[in-house]
Short mmCIF file of C-alpha atoms in Angstrom, two decimals:
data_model
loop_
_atom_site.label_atom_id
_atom_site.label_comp_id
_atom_site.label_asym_id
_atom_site.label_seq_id
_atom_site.Cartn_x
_atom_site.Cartn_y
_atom_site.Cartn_z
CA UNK A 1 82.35 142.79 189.19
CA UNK A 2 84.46 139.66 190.01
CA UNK A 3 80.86 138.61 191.94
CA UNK A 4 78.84 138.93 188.68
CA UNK A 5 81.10 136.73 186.85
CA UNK A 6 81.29 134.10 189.60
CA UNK A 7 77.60 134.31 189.28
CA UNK A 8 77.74 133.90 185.12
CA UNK A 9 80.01 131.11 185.24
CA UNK A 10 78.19 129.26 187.79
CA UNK A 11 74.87 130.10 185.12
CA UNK A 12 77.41 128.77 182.15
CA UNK A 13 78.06 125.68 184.35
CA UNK A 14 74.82 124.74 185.47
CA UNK A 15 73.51 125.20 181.69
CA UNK A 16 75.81 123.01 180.58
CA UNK A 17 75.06 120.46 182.81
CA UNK A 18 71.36 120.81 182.53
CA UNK A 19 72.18 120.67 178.47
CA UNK A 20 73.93 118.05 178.92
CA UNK A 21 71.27 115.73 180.92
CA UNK A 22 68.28 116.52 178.83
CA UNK A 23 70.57 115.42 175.77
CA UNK A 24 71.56 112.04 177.63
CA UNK A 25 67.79 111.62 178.08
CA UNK A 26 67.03 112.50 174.72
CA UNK A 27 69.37 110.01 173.10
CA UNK A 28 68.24 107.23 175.37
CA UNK A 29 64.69 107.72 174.51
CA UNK A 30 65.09 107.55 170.55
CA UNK A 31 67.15 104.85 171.19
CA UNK A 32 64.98 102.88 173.46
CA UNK A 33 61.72 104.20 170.67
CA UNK A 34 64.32 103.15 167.78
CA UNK A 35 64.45 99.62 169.90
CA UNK A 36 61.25 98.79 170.56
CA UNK A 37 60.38 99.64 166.77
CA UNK A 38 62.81 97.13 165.42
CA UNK A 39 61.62 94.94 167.71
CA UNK A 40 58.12 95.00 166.74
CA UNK A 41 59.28 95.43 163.44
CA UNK A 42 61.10 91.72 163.89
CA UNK A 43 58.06 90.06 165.31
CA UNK A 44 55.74 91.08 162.89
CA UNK A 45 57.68 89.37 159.87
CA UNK A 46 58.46 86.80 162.05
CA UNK A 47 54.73 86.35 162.16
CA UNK A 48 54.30 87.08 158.47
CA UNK A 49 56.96 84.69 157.68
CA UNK A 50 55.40 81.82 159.81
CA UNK A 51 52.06 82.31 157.93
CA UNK A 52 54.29 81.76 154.66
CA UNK A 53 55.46 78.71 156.06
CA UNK A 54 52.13 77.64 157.34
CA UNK A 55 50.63 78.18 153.71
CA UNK A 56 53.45 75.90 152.36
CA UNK A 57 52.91 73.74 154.47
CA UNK A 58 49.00 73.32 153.95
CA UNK A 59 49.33 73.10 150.33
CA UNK A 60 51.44 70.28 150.36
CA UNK A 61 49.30 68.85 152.97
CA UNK A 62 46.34 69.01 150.61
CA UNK A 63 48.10 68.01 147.26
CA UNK A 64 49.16 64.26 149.40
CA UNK A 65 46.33 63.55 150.53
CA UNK A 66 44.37 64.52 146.89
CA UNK A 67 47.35 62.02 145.17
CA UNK A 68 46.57 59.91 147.79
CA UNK A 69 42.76 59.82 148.04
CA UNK A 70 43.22 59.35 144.09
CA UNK A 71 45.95 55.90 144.51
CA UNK A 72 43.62 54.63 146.89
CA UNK A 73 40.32 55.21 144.50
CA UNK A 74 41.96 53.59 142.02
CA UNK A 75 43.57 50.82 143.99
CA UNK A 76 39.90 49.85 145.80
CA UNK A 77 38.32 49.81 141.78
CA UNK A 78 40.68 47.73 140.57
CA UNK A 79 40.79 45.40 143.54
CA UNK A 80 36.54 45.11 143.12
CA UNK A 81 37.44 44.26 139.36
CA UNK A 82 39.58 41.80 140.43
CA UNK A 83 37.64 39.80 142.55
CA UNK A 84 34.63 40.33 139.86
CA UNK A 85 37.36 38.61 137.33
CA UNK A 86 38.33 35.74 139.60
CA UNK A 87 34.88 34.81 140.97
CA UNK A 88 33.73 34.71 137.55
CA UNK A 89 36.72 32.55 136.24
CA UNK A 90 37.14 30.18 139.17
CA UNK A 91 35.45 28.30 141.47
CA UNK A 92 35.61 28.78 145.20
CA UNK A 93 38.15 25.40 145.93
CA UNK A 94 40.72 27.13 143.61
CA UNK A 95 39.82 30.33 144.62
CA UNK A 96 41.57 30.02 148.07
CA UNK A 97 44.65 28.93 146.70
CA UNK A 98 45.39 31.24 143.82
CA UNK A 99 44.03 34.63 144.89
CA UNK A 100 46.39 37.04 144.60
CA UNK A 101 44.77 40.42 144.53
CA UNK A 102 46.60 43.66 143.81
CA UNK A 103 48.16 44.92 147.17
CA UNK A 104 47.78 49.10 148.63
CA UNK A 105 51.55 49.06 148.51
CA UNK A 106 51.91 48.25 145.29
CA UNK A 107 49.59 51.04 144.24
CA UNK A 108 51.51 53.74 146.60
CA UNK A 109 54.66 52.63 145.09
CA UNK A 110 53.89 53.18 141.58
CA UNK A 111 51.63 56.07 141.02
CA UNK A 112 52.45 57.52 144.41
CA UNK A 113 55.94 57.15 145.81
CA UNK A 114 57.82 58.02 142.99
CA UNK A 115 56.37 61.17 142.33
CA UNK A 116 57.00 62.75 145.78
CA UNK A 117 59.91 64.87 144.64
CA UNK A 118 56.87 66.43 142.12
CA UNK A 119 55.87 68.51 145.16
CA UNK A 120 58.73 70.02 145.75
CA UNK A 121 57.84 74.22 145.56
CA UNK A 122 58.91 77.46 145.46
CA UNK A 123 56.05 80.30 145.65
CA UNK A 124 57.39 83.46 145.15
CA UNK A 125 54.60 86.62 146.61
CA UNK A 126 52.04 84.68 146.96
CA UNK A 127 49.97 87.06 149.20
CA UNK A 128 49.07 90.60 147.50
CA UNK A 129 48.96 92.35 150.79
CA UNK A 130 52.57 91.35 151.86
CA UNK A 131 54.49 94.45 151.10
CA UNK A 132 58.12 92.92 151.41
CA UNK A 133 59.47 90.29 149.58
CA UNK A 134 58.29 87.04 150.52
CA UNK A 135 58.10 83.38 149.38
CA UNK A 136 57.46 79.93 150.74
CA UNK A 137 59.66 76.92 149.88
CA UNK A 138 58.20 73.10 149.76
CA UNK A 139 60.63 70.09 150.07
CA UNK A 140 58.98 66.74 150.11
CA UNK A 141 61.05 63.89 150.97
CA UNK A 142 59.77 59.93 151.18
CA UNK A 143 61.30 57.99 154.33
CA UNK A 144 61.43 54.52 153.61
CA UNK A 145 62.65 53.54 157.42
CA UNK A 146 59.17 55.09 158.81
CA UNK A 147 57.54 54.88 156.04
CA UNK A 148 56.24 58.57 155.79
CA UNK A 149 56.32 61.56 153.98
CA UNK A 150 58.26 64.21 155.03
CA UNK A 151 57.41 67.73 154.67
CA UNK A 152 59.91 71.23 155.03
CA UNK A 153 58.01 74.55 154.51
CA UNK A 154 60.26 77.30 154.82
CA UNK A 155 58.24 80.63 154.94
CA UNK A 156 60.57 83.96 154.25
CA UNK A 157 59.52 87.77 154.86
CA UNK A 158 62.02 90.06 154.31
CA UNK A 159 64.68 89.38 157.09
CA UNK A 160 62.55 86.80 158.79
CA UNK A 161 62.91 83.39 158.10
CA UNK A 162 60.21 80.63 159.72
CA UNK A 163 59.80 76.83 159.42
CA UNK A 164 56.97 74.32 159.80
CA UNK A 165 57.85 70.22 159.70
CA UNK A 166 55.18 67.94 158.80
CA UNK A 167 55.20 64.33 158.42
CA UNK A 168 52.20 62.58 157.33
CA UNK A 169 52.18 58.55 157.63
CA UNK A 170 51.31 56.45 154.95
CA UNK A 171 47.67 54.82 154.23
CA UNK A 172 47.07 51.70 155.98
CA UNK A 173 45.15 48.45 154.37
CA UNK A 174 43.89 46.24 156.63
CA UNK A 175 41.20 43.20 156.25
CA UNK A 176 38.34 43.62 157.85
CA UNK A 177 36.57 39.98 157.58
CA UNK A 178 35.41 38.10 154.41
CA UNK A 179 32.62 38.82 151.76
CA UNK A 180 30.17 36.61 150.42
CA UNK A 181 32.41 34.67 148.56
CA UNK A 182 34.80 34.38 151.35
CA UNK A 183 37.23 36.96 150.35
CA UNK A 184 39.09 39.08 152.34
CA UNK A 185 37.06 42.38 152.44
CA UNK A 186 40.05 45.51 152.18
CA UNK A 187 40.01 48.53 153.89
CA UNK A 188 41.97 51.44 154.04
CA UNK A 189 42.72 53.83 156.80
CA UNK A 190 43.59 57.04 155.43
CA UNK A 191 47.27 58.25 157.50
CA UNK A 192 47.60 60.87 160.25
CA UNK A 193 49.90 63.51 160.38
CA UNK A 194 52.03 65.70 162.69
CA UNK A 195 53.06 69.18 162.25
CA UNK A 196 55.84 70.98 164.68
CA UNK A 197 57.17 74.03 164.06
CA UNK A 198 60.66 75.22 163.38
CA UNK A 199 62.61 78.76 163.99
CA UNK A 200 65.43 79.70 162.17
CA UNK A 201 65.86 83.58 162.67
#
């Protein structure tokens, strides 16, 4: 009798232990599963969110140089209307000392510069196949010590939160030689740009 419950408690014991183990390995494996989900969970709207911020950033992109492809249209047909004016009105002696055409800076200053703040953004689900909320945020600043435009696209899905920084240079007017009258002949370089990316979260 006192050999059969040795035997049972050393059963009850061994149970428990065993019980215990394959519990402890349970919990660690839903816990490592509930991990890794998260985890890919967190890089895919991290992904999402850099996309958002990538579109931002594009559209921005594309509406400065459209303004600017526009200022510097309008600058190069007013410059030609210019020098149509002054070659008509003056002769080439007087010419050289009173031309004064319109200058690219000017242009960029008025119908350009002071409407940077204009595309400034905030794009709230703008993809149909996002099923979180999402959104993109623009901010265009001018920096008058480099001379460039500054752009911030912020890109947010759900709890992710991604940035892209772009900075695009200002046109650049140069002369290259003289025309059959002997004016300078303009050109314009259209400006560069940079993009680096940003994290937040």
């Amino acid at each position: 009798m006192r050999k059969y419950l040795k035997d049972e408690g050393s059963i009850v014991i061994s149970s428990f232990i065993i019980s215990s183990v394959l519990i402890v390995l349970i919990l660690s494996t839903v816990t490592l599963f509930i991990n890794d989900f998260y985890i890919v969970k967190s890089n895919e709207n991290s992904i999402k969110a850099y996309y958002l911020a990538e579109s931002g950033a594009n559209k921005a992109l594309s509406e400065i140089y459209k303004e600017m492809n526009q200022v510097i249209f309008k600058y190069l047909k007013e410059l030609k209307e210019y020098k149509i004016a002054y070659v008509q009105n003056i002769n080439k002696e007087e010419a050289m000392k009173k031309y004064m055409p319109p200058t690219l800076e000017m242009y960029l200053q008025r119908e350009f510069l002071l409407k940077v703040d204009t595309f400034d953004e905030v794009v709230n689900q703008p993809f149909m196949n996002y099923s979180y909320k999402h959104s993109y945020n623009i901010k265009v600043n001018y920096d008058a010590l480099y001379e460039s435009i500054d752009i911030l696209s912020i890109g947010i899905y759900n709890d992710a939160k991604k940035s892209i920084y772009a900075k695009v240079n200002l046109p650049v007017m140069y002369q290259e030689g003289v025309d059959g009258y002997n004016l300078p002949k303009i050109k314009v370089i259209l400006p560069n740009f940079e993009i680096r990316p940003q994290t937040f979260r």
